[in-house]
mmCIF file of C-alpha atoms in Angstrom:
data_model
loop_
_atom_site.group_PDB
_atom_site.id
_atom_site.type_symbol
_atom_site.label_atom_id
_atom_site.label_comp_id
_atom_site.label_asym_id
_atom_site.label_seq_id
_atom_site.Cartn_x
_atom_site.Cartn_y
_atom_site.Cartn_z
ATOM 1 C CA UNK A 1 -32.431 -128.871 83.587
ATOM 2 C CA UNK A 2 -31.278 -125.210 84.598
ATOM 3 C CA UNK A 3 -34.164 -122.725 85.275
ATOM 4 C CA UNK A 4 -34.103 -119.674 83.284
ATOM 5 C CA UNK A 5 -33.699 -117.033 85.784
ATOM 6 C CA UNK A 6 -36.525 -114.350 85.725
ATOM 7 C CA UNK A 7 -36.468 -110.822 86.462
ATOM 8 C CA UNK A 8 -39.460 -108.298 87.292
ATOM 9 C CA UNK A 9 -38.498 -104.716 85.715
ATOM 10 C CA UNK A 10 -40.473 -102.023 87.286
ATOM 11 C CA UNK A 11 -40.038 -99.061 84.925
ATOM 12 C CA UNK A 12 -42.288 -96.341 84.151
ATOM 13 C CA UNK A 13 -40.818 -95.124 80.780
ATOM 14 C CA UNK A 14 -41.671 -98.139 78.674
ATOM 15 C CA UNK A 15 -38.755 -97.604 76.309
ATOM 16 C CA UNK A 16 -36.397 -97.807 78.957
ATOM 17 C CA UNK A 17 -38.143 -100.913 80.261
ATOM 18 C CA UNK A 18 -38.071 -102.380 76.576
ATOM 19 C CA UNK A 19 -34.520 -101.684 76.490
ATOM 20 C CA UNK A 20 -33.604 -103.446 80.050
ATOM 21 C CA UNK A 21 -35.807 -106.293 78.711
ATOM 22 C CA UNK A 22 -33.771 -106.311 75.264
ATOM 23 C CA UNK A 23 -30.371 -106.215 77.452
ATOM 24 C CA UNK A 24 -31.223 -108.730 79.924
ATOM 25 C CA UNK A 25 -33.097 -111.068 77.464
ATOM 26 C CA UNK A 26 -29.644 -111.333 75.513
ATOM 27 C CA UNK A 27 -27.922 -112.441 78.206
ATOM 28 C CA UNK A 28 -30.633 -115.014 78.480
ATOM 29 C CA UNK A 29 -32.618 -113.676 81.468
ATOM 30 C CA UNK A 30 -36.448 -113.696 81.225
ATOM 31 C CA UNK A 31 -38.440 -110.580 82.111
ATOM 32 C CA UNK A 32 -41.273 -109.120 82.643
ATOM 33 C CA UNK A 33 -42.015 -105.095 82.707
ATOM 34 C CA UNK A 34 -44.503 -103.211 84.802
ATOM 35 C CA UNK A 35 -45.036 -99.482 84.718
ATOM 36 C CA UNK A 36 -45.738 -98.949 88.368
ATOM 37 C CA UNK A 37 -45.643 -100.376 91.893
ATOM 38 C CA UNK A 38 -49.346 -101.571 92.079
ATOM 39 C CA UNK A 39 -48.871 -103.674 88.706
ATOM 40 C CA UNK A 40 -45.372 -105.041 90.498
ATOM 41 C CA UNK A 41 -47.262 -106.244 93.460
ATOM 42 C CA UNK A 42 -49.897 -108.190 91.392
ATOM 43 C CA UNK A 43 -47.168 -109.599 89.304
ATOM 44 C CA UNK A 44 -45.182 -110.619 92.449
ATOM 45 C CA UNK A 45 -48.161 -112.215 93.487
ATOM 46 C CA UNK A 46 -48.640 -114.618 90.880
ATOM 47 C CA UNK A 47 -44.984 -114.909 89.851
ATOM 48 C CA UNK A 48 -41.934 -114.257 92.176
ATOM 49 C CA UNK A 49 -39.057 -112.953 90.470
ATOM 50 C CA UNK A 50 -35.488 -113.918 91.271
ATOM 51 C CA UNK A 51 -34.670 -110.435 90.977
ATOM 52 C CA UNK A 52 -36.192 -106.873 90.696
ATOM 53 C CA UNK A 53 -34.947 -104.050 88.541
ATOM 54 C CA UNK A 54 -36.766 -100.945 90.056
ATOM 55 C CA UNK A 55 -37.096 -97.554 89.253
ATOM 56 C CA UNK A 56 -37.131 -94.807 92.139
ATOM 57 C CA UNK A 57 -40.163 -92.426 90.696
ATOM 58 C CA UNK A 58 -43.090 -93.997 89.629
ATOM 59 C CA UNK A 59 -46.585 -93.329 88.863
ATOM 60 C CA UNK A 60 -48.451 -94.041 91.904
ATOM 61 C CA UNK A 61 -46.895 -95.269 95.145
ATOM 62 C CA UNK A 62 -43.260 -94.710 94.768
ATOM 63 C CA UNK A 63 -40.296 -97.287 94.696
ATOM 64 C CA UNK A 64 -40.132 -97.340 98.612
ATOM 65 C CA UNK A 65 -43.921 -98.168 99.033
ATOM 66 C CA UNK A 66 -43.179 -101.287 96.781
ATOM 67 C CA UNK A 67 -40.158 -102.268 98.763
ATOM 68 C CA UNK A 68 -42.003 -102.008 101.838
ATOM 69 C CA UNK A 69 -44.724 -104.127 100.891
ATOM 70 C CA UNK A 70 -42.270 -106.857 99.551
ATOM 71 C CA UNK A 71 -40.518 -106.512 103.256
ATOM 72 C CA UNK A 72 -43.626 -107.083 104.845
ATOM 73 C CA UNK A 73 -43.993 -110.587 103.386
ATOM 74 C CA UNK A 74 -41.669 -113.165 104.689
ATOM 75 C CA UNK A 75 -41.573 -115.376 101.227
ATOM 76 C CA UNK A 76 -40.845 -111.850 98.980
ATOM 77 C CA UNK A 77 -38.561 -110.221 101.611
ATOM 78 C CA UNK A 78 -35.544 -111.880 100.095
ATOM 79 C CA UNK A 79 -36.054 -111.120 96.278
ATOM 80 C CA UNK A 80 -32.756 -108.914 95.436
ATOM 81 C CA UNK A 81 -33.311 -105.547 94.391
ATOM 82 C CA UNK A 82 -31.169 -103.443 91.803
ATOM 83 C CA UNK A 83 -32.436 -99.871 92.136
ATOM 84 C CA UNK A 84 -31.910 -98.171 88.707
ATOM 85 C CA UNK A 85 -32.503 -94.544 88.708
ATOM 86 C CA UNK A 86 -31.578 -91.154 87.283
ATOM 87 C CA UNK A 87 -31.257 -89.841 90.922
ATOM 88 C CA UNK A 88 -28.522 -92.169 92.257
ATOM 89 C CA UNK A 89 -26.246 -89.220 93.526
ATOM 90 C CA UNK A 90 -29.186 -88.444 96.077
ATOM 91 C CA UNK A 91 -29.360 -91.871 97.520
ATOM 92 C CA UNK A 92 -27.704 -92.643 100.679
ATOM 93 C CA UNK A 93 -26.656 -96.636 100.759
ATOM 94 C CA UNK A 94 -27.397 -97.045 104.692
ATOM 95 C CA UNK A 95 -31.116 -95.632 104.009
ATOM 96 C CA UNK A 96 -31.739 -98.678 100.989
ATOM 97 C CA UNK A 97 -29.816 -101.445 102.271
ATOM 98 C CA UNK A 98 -32.406 -102.235 105.109
ATOM 99 C CA UNK A 99 -34.894 -102.654 101.940
ATOM 100 C CA UNK A 100 -33.015 -105.443 100.246
ATOM 101 C CA UNK A 101 -31.179 -103.026 97.695
ATOM 102 C CA UNK A 102 -27.993 -104.966 96.459
ATOM 103 C CA UNK A 103 -26.967 -102.457 93.760
ATOM 104 C CA UNK A 104 -27.993 -98.753 92.816
ATOM 105 C CA UNK A 105 -27.381 -98.257 89.022
ATOM 106 C CA UNK A 106 -27.060 -94.589 87.535
ATOM 107 C CA UNK A 107 -29.162 -94.632 84.263
ATOM 108 C CA UNK A 108 -27.056 -91.581 82.958
ATOM 109 C CA UNK A 109 -23.776 -93.544 83.580
ATOM 110 C CA UNK A 110 -24.740 -97.066 83.541
ATOM 111 C CA UNK A 111 -23.495 -99.296 80.483
ATOM 112 C CA UNK A 112 -26.111 -101.972 79.292
ATOM 113 C CA UNK A 113 -23.460 -104.620 80.556
ATOM 114 C CA UNK A 114 -23.601 -103.180 84.067
ATOM 115 C CA UNK A 115 -27.158 -103.872 84.290
ATOM 116 C CA UNK A 116 -26.632 -107.503 83.427
ATOM 117 C CA UNK A 117 -23.467 -107.912 85.570
ATOM 118 C CA UNK A 118 -25.648 -106.202 88.611
ATOM 119 C CA UNK A 119 -28.388 -108.951 88.084
ATOM 120 C CA UNK A 120 -26.441 -111.957 87.596
ATOM 121 C CA UNK A 121 -24.445 -110.918 90.706
ATOM 122 C CA UNK A 122 -27.811 -111.224 92.985
ATOM 123 C CA UNK A 123 -29.365 -114.278 91.061
ATOM 124 C CA UNK A 124 -29.711 -117.396 93.263
ATOM 125 C CA UNK B 1 -30.925 -67.320 94.062
ATOM 126 C CA UNK B 2 -32.182 -70.365 95.722
ATOM 127 C CA UNK B 3 -35.167 -70.002 93.102
ATOM 128 C CA UNK B 4 -32.735 -70.051 90.117
ATOM 129 C CA UNK B 5 -30.689 -72.826 91.368
ATOM 130 C CA UNK B 6 -33.750 -75.181 92.138
ATOM 131 C CA UNK B 7 -34.960 -74.434 88.582
ATOM 132 C CA UNK B 8 -31.563 -75.269 87.223
ATOM 133 C CA UNK B 9 -31.729 -78.572 89.071
ATOM 134 C CA UNK B 10 -35.253 -79.404 87.902
ATOM 135 C CA UNK B 11 -33.982 -78.559 84.552
ATOM 136 C CA UNK B 12 -31.119 -80.765 84.526
ATOM 137 C CA UNK B 13 -33.098 -83.568 86.078
ATOM 138 C CA UNK B 14 -36.114 -83.569 83.218
ATOM 139 C CA UNK B 15 -33.355 -83.376 80.699
ATOM 140 C CA UNK B 16 -31.723 -86.374 82.211
ATOM 141 C CA UNK B 17 -34.171 -88.940 81.419
ATOM 142 C CA UNK B 18 -34.221 -88.508 77.937
ATOM 143 C CA UNK B 19 -30.471 -88.373 77.672
ATOM 144 C CA UNK B 20 -30.110 -91.301 79.815
ATOM 145 C CA UNK B 21 -32.330 -93.208 77.507
ATOM 146 C CA UNK B 22 -30.705 -91.846 73.957
ATOM 147 C CA UNK B 23 -27.557 -93.323 75.266
ATOM 148 C CA UNK B 24 -28.354 -96.610 76.408
ATOM 149 C CA UNK B 25 -30.192 -96.938 72.975
ATOM 150 C CA UNK B 26 -27.040 -95.590 71.453
ATOM 151 C CA UNK B 27 -25.051 -97.896 73.446
ATOM 152 C CA UNK B 28 -27.066 -101.113 72.493
ATOM 153 C CA UNK B 29 -26.908 -100.153 68.763
ATOM 154 C CA UNK B 30 -23.075 -99.746 68.659
ATOM 155 C CA UNK B 31 -22.458 -103.289 70.192
ATOM 156 C CA UNK B 32 -25.662 -105.180 68.968
ATOM 157 C CA UNK B 33 -24.753 -107.960 66.693
ATOM 158 C CA UNK B 34 -27.311 -109.763 64.552
ATOM 159 C CA UNK B 35 -29.915 -107.104 65.413
ATOM 160 C CA UNK B 36 -33.064 -107.807 63.506
ATOM 161 C CA UNK B 37 -33.404 -104.780 60.730
ATOM 162 C CA UNK B 38 -37.097 -103.995 62.594
ATOM 163 C CA UNK B 39 -35.673 -103.947 65.992
ATOM 164 C CA UNK B 40 -32.632 -101.655 64.850
ATOM 165 C CA UNK B 41 -35.288 -99.404 62.870
ATOM 166 C CA UNK B 42 -37.682 -99.347 65.930
ATOM 167 C CA UNK B 43 -34.408 -98.264 68.540
ATOM 168 C CA UNK B 44 -33.335 -95.640 65.850
ATOM 169 C CA UNK B 45 -36.959 -94.171 65.820
ATOM 170 C CA UNK B 46 -37.127 -94.482 69.517
ATOM 171 C CA UNK B 47 -33.498 -92.275 69.581
ATOM 172 C CA UNK B 48 -35.080 -89.511 67.037
ATOM 173 C CA UNK B 49 -38.194 -89.157 68.817
ATOM 174 C CA UNK B 50 -36.426 -88.879 72.388
ATOM 175 C CA UNK B 51 -33.935 -86.457 71.250
ATOM 176 C CA UNK B 52 -36.775 -84.108 69.510
ATOM 177 C CA UNK B 53 -38.619 -84.290 72.974
ATOM 178 C CA UNK B 54 -35.472 -83.276 74.948
ATOM 179 C CA UNK B 55 -34.983 -80.580 72.053
ATOM 180 C CA UNK B 56 -38.649 -79.105 72.465
ATOM 181 C CA UNK B 57 -37.776 -78.882 76.428
ATOM 182 C CA UNK B 58 -34.410 -77.272 76.025
ATOM 183 C CA UNK B 59 -35.878 -74.425 73.199
ATOM 184 C CA UNK B 60 -38.980 -73.988 75.873
ATOM 185 C CA UNK B 61 -36.644 -73.494 78.604
ATOM 186 C CA UNK B 62 -34.286 -70.759 75.938
ATOM 187 C CA UNK B 63 -37.858 -69.010 75.068
ATOM 188 C CA UNK B 64 -38.718 -68.858 78.859
ATOM 189 C CA UNK B 65 -35.570 -67.270 79.936
ATOM 190 C CA UNK B 66 -35.857 -64.594 77.341
ATOM 191 C CA UNK B 67 -39.658 -63.793 78.177
ATOM 192 C CA UNK B 68 -38.949 -60.525 79.801
ATOM 193 C CA UNK B 69 -37.068 -59.108 76.995
ATOM 194 C CA UNK B 70 -39.584 -58.773 74.602
ATOM 195 C CA UNK B 71 -43.392 -58.078 73.860
ATOM 196 C CA UNK B 72 -45.531 -60.378 72.379
ATOM 197 C CA UNK B 73 -47.515 -59.926 69.314
ATOM 198 C CA UNK B 74 -51.127 -60.989 69.993
ATOM 199 C CA UNK B 75 -53.660 -61.648 67.126
ATOM 200 C CA UNK B 76 -56.740 -63.389 66.332
ATOM 201 C CA UNK B 77 -56.016 -67.157 66.153
ATOM 202 C CA UNK B 78 -58.081 -70.207 65.099
ATOM 203 C CA UNK B 79 -57.760 -72.437 68.351
ATOM 204 C CA UNK B 80 -58.551 -75.597 66.293
ATOM 205 C CA UNK B 81 -56.006 -74.641 63.837
ATOM 206 C CA UNK B 82 -53.319 -74.639 66.812
ATOM 207 C CA UNK B 83 -54.616 -78.032 68.207
ATOM 208 C CA UNK B 84 -54.115 -79.184 64.691
ATOM 209 C CA UNK B 85 -50.886 -77.912 64.496
ATOM 210 C CA UNK B 86 -49.907 -79.636 67.963
ATOM 211 C CA UNK B 87 -51.567 -82.869 67.106
ATOM 212 C CA UNK B 88 -49.526 -83.277 64.030
ATOM 213 C CA UNK B 89 -46.226 -82.443 65.724
ATOM 214 C CA UNK B 90 -46.871 -84.838 68.507
ATOM 215 C CA UNK B 91 -48.458 -87.869 66.526
ATOM 216 C CA UNK B 92 -45.013 -89.311 65.817
ATOM 217 C CA UNK B 93 -44.228 -89.773 69.347
ATOM 218 C CA UNK B 94 -47.751 -90.704 70.167
ATOM 219 C CA UNK B 95 -47.839 -93.297 67.493
ATOM 220 C CA UNK B 96 -44.537 -94.846 68.511
ATOM 221 C CA UNK B 97 -46.049 -95.132 72.002
ATOM 222 C CA UNK B 98 -49.286 -97.015 70.698
ATOM 223 C CA UNK B 99 -51.142 -93.726 71.681
ATOM 224 C CA UNK B 100 -53.927 -91.676 70.112
ATOM 225 C CA UNK B 101 -54.058 -87.945 70.088
ATOM 226 C CA UNK B 102 -57.240 -86.392 68.776
ATOM 227 C CA UNK B 103 -59.137 -82.960 68.480
ATOM 228 C CA UNK B 104 -62.467 -82.220 70.117
ATOM 229 C CA UNK B 105 -63.516 -78.942 68.803
ATOM 230 C CA UNK B 106 -65.955 -77.181 66.575
ATOM 231 C CA UNK B 107 -64.955 -76.642 63.011
ATOM 232 C CA UNK B 108 -65.281 -73.125 63.355
ATOM 233 C CA UNK B 109 -64.784 -72.239 66.645
ATOM 234 C CA UNK B 110 -64.463 -68.316 68.068
ATOM 235 C CA UNK B 111 -60.986 -66.991 67.532
ATOM 236 C CA UNK B 112 -58.719 -66.341 70.596
ATOM 237 C CA UNK B 113 -56.373 -63.638 70.892
ATOM 238 C CA UNK B 114 -53.118 -64.872 71.605
ATOM 239 C CA UNK B 115 -49.506 -65.154 70.565
ATOM 240 C CA UNK B 116 -49.358 -68.051 67.983
ATOM 241 C CA UNK B 117 -45.873 -69.344 69.026
ATOM 242 C CA UNK B 118 -46.485 -69.113 72.862
ATOM 243 C CA UNK B 119 -50.057 -70.980 72.637
ATOM 244 C CA UNK B 120 -48.595 -73.578 70.664
ATOM 245 C CA UNK B 121 -45.800 -74.211 73.228
ATOM 246 C CA UNK B 122 -48.349 -74.359 75.932
ATOM 247 C CA UNK B 123 -50.419 -76.522 74.232
ATOM 248 C CA UNK B 124 -47.365 -78.597 73.273
ATOM 249 C CA UNK B 125 -46.280 -78.860 76.913
ATOM 250 C CA UNK B 126 -49.991 -80.155 77.927
ATOM 251 C CA UNK B 127 -49.576 -82.749 75.232
ATOM 252 C CA UNK B 128 -46.200 -84.037 76.147
ATOM 253 C CA UNK B 129 -47.221 -84.149 79.689
ATOM 254 C CA UNK B 130 -50.639 -85.989 78.936
ATOM 255 C CA UNK B 131 -48.673 -88.649 76.813
ATOM 256 C CA UNK B 132 -46.973 -90.075 79.691
ATOM 257 C CA UNK B 133 -50.472 -90.583 81.446
ATOM 258 C CA UNK B 134 -52.702 -91.764 78.665
ATOM 259 C CA UNK B 135 -53.544 -95.638 78.594
ATOM 260 C CA UNK B 136 -53.279 -97.717 75.438
ATOM 261 C CA UNK B 137 -57.187 -97.775 75.154
ATOM 262 C CA UNK B 138 -58.139 -93.945 75.546
ATOM 263 C CA UNK B 139 -56.927 -91.085 73.420
ATOM 264 C CA UNK B 140 -55.742 -87.936 74.674
ATOM 265 C CA UNK B 141 -58.039 -85.161 73.699
ATOM 266 C CA UNK B 142 -56.949 -81.554 72.519
ATOM 267 C CA UNK B 143 -60.006 -79.365 73.686
ATOM 268 C CA UNK B 144 -61.705 -75.924 72.789
ATOM 269 C CA UNK B 145 -64.793 -75.080 74.793
ATOM 270 C CA UNK B 146 -66.368 -71.656 75.010
ATOM 271 C CA UNK B 147 -67.079 -70.034 78.225
ATOM 272 C CA UNK B 148 -68.902 -67.240 80.070
ATOM 273 C CA UNK B 149 -71.304 -66.771 76.863
ATOM 274 C CA UNK B 150 -68.370 -66.430 74.368
ATOM 275 C CA UNK B 151 -66.215 -64.164 75.890
ATOM 276 C CA UNK B 152 -63.476 -66.585 77.223
ATOM 277 C CA UNK B 153 -62.137 -69.786 75.490
ATOM 278 C CA UNK B 154 -60.502 -72.738 77.129
ATOM 279 C CA UNK B 155 -57.856 -74.396 75.362
ATOM 280 C CA UNK B 156 -57.069 -77.840 77.196
ATOM 281 C CA UNK B 157 -55.399 -81.371 77.110
ATOM 282 C CA UNK B 158 -57.627 -83.991 78.580
ATOM 283 C CA UNK B 159 -55.916 -87.367 79.813
ATOM 284 C CA UNK B 160 -57.269 -90.393 80.586
ATOM 285 C CA UNK B 161 -54.672 -91.518 83.019
ATOM 286 C CA UNK B 162 -54.320 -92.650 86.707
ATOM 287 C CA UNK B 163 -56.100 -90.092 88.966
ATOM 288 C CA UNK B 164 -53.878 -87.609 90.674
ATOM 289 C CA UNK B 165 -54.043 -88.210 94.624
ATOM 290 C CA UNK B 166 -55.621 -85.378 96.725
ATOM 291 C CA UNK B 167 -52.175 -84.254 98.505
ATOM 292 C CA UNK B 168 -50.579 -83.923 95.181
ATOM 293 C CA UNK B 169 -53.653 -82.338 93.574
ATOM 294 C CA UNK B 170 -53.787 -79.794 96.483
ATOM 295 C CA UNK B 171 -49.822 -79.125 95.658
ATOM 296 C CA UNK B 172 -50.310 -78.818 92.245
ATOM 297 C CA UNK B 173 -53.020 -76.468 92.209
ATOM 298 C CA UNK B 174 -51.422 -74.051 94.590
ATOM 299 C CA UNK B 175 -48.259 -74.084 92.585
ATOM 300 C CA UNK B 176 -49.451 -74.495 88.903
ATOM 301 C CA UNK B 177 -47.399 -72.269 86.725
ATOM 302 C CA UNK B 178 -45.629 -70.360 89.623
ATOM 303 C CA UNK B 179 -42.881 -72.941 90.445
ATOM 304 C CA UNK B 180 -41.633 -76.351 89.488
ATOM 305 C CA UNK B 181 -42.524 -78.927 91.987
ATOM 306 C CA UNK B 182 -42.210 -82.893 91.874
ATOM 307 C CA UNK B 183 -45.513 -84.677 91.112
ATOM 308 C CA UNK B 184 -44.645 -87.863 92.602
ATOM 309 C CA UNK B 185 -48.006 -89.233 91.297
ATOM 310 C CA UNK B 186 -46.792 -88.237 87.643
ATOM 311 C CA UNK B 187 -43.122 -88.785 88.117
ATOM 312 C CA UNK B 188 -42.032 -88.384 84.429
ATOM 313 C CA UNK B 189 -42.531 -84.911 84.844
ATOM 314 C CA UNK B 190 -40.935 -82.531 87.577
ATOM 315 C CA UNK B 191 -44.007 -79.942 86.634
ATOM 316 C CA UNK B 192 -40.980 -77.962 84.321
ATOM 317 C CA UNK B 193 -43.169 -78.391 81.381
ATOM 318 C CA UNK B 194 -46.280 -76.997 83.399
ATOM 319 C CA UNK B 195 -43.956 -74.075 84.769
ATOM 320 C CA UNK B 196 -42.773 -73.330 81.350
ATOM 321 C CA UNK B 197 -46.391 -73.287 80.060
ATOM 322 C CA UNK B 198 -47.560 -71.219 83.081
ATOM 323 C CA UNK B 199 -44.713 -68.694 82.376
ATOM 324 C CA UNK B 200 -45.774 -68.534 78.745
ATOM 325 C CA UNK B 201 -49.452 -67.885 79.522
ATOM 326 C CA UNK B 202 -48.196 -65.292 82.173
ATOM 327 C CA UNK B 203 -46.579 -63.476 79.051
ATOM 328 C CA UNK B 204 -49.947 -63.132 77.497
ATOM 329 C CA UNK B 205 -51.622 -62.239 80.449
ATOM 330 C CA UNK B 206 -53.351 -65.424 80.837
ATOM 331 C CA UNK B 207 -53.513 -68.219 83.225
ATOM 332 C CA UNK B 208 -53.052 -72.013 83.097
ATOM 333 C CA UNK B 209 -54.905 -74.083 85.448
ATOM 334 C CA UNK B 210 -56.219 -77.671 86.039
ATOM 335 C CA UNK B 211 -59.085 -79.910 86.370
ATOM 336 C CA UNK B 212 -59.123 -83.239 88.184
ATOM 337 C CA UNK B 213 -61.342 -85.895 87.211
ATOM 338 C CA UNK B 214 -61.562 -89.521 88.456
ATOM 339 C CA UNK B 215 -59.803 -90.866 85.430
ATOM 340 C CA UNK B 216 -57.011 -88.567 84.685
ATOM 341 C CA UNK B 217 -56.788 -84.843 84.188
ATOM 342 C CA UNK B 218 -57.259 -81.696 81.894
ATOM 343 C CA UNK B 219 -54.794 -78.943 81.682
ATOM 344 C CA UNK B 220 -55.877 -75.605 80.409
ATOM 345 C CA UNK B 221 -55.244 -71.974 79.570
ATOM 346 C CA UNK B 222 -58.022 -69.847 79.532
ATOM 347 C CA UNK B 223 -58.046 -67.159 76.368
ATOM 348 C CA UNK B 224 -59.947 -64.025 75.782
ATOM 349 C CA UNK B 225 -62.477 -64.568 72.552
ATOM 350 C CA UNK B 226 -61.590 -62.259 70.141
ATOM 351 C CA UNK B 227 -64.479 -59.544 69.168
ATOM 352 C CA UNK B 228 -62.976 -59.289 65.694
ATOM 353 C CA UNK B 229 -65.713 -61.335 64.476
ATOM 354 C CA UNK B 230 -68.617 -59.647 66.353
ATOM 355 C CA UNK B 231 -67.667 -56.321 64.633
ATOM 356 C CA UNK B 232 -67.953 -57.364 61.414
#
């Protein structure tokens, strides 16, 4: 039996998180949404996701704090990350590759299908 | 010039978030097949409320750019009535996000001297800002307090969200209303709404401020109490 892929969405705009979840759900991907990095760490602790869809600016510690935390645990360091941000133009690829970021999606220009494609590309 | 450019960048960024959400929702609605009626209705409601929020911001920005052009009529106003107007305007958005907004003020508070439109916009901005940080369990409160033996009235919006970290707070306090600044502990706001609120307060020769709590923050504007009642 094939395991249903599981993706953790870290997004503080609850309606956008809901939209991501709806889009991924239609593609047969199970999701959980959390609004900030601390909740993400809690969630990852109990249920390791197959991939992470991550917003850059979050309440409290930002995305890089979460990425640092994940990289510091051998069992979590390999979780592929899709960065989904409204600040995509300010991101330098070299700066984020070390954090396991596989793709950057620009919230302003992406299509719903882009999210599904990006996630499917990194799923094991 | 650099300040103008920075302001433009901040304004553009602040508008990007609601517009990006509206676009995502619209794209999904365009292509969705077999979407349950309730779900479609919910998404359309989110489009409406998000576009209204973006429009509020553009109206404020336009108003803010014209502040130097005119004089603003100050009149005695009932602060509770202003709070009721704001609560009425924001309640659909709060309801859609499962949040509650309520008023904490005497039924017959002292009147304040202010410009009705600018004061309403200040409190609307505070209310919009608070929405993002209120937890499901705790309502946002629009508060009216009498200070200095009745000569000053403080109108504020109290949220019960995550505490603002000390470094962000220090930055916020020193720049509040004077410049836009990224509030990384409160990322959905670049500080633009608070900056605009500060501009509106300055146009009435009043100031805005903030109080940090262990479980959230209060953003407020201090106003002069009307002496009209005392003369009667």
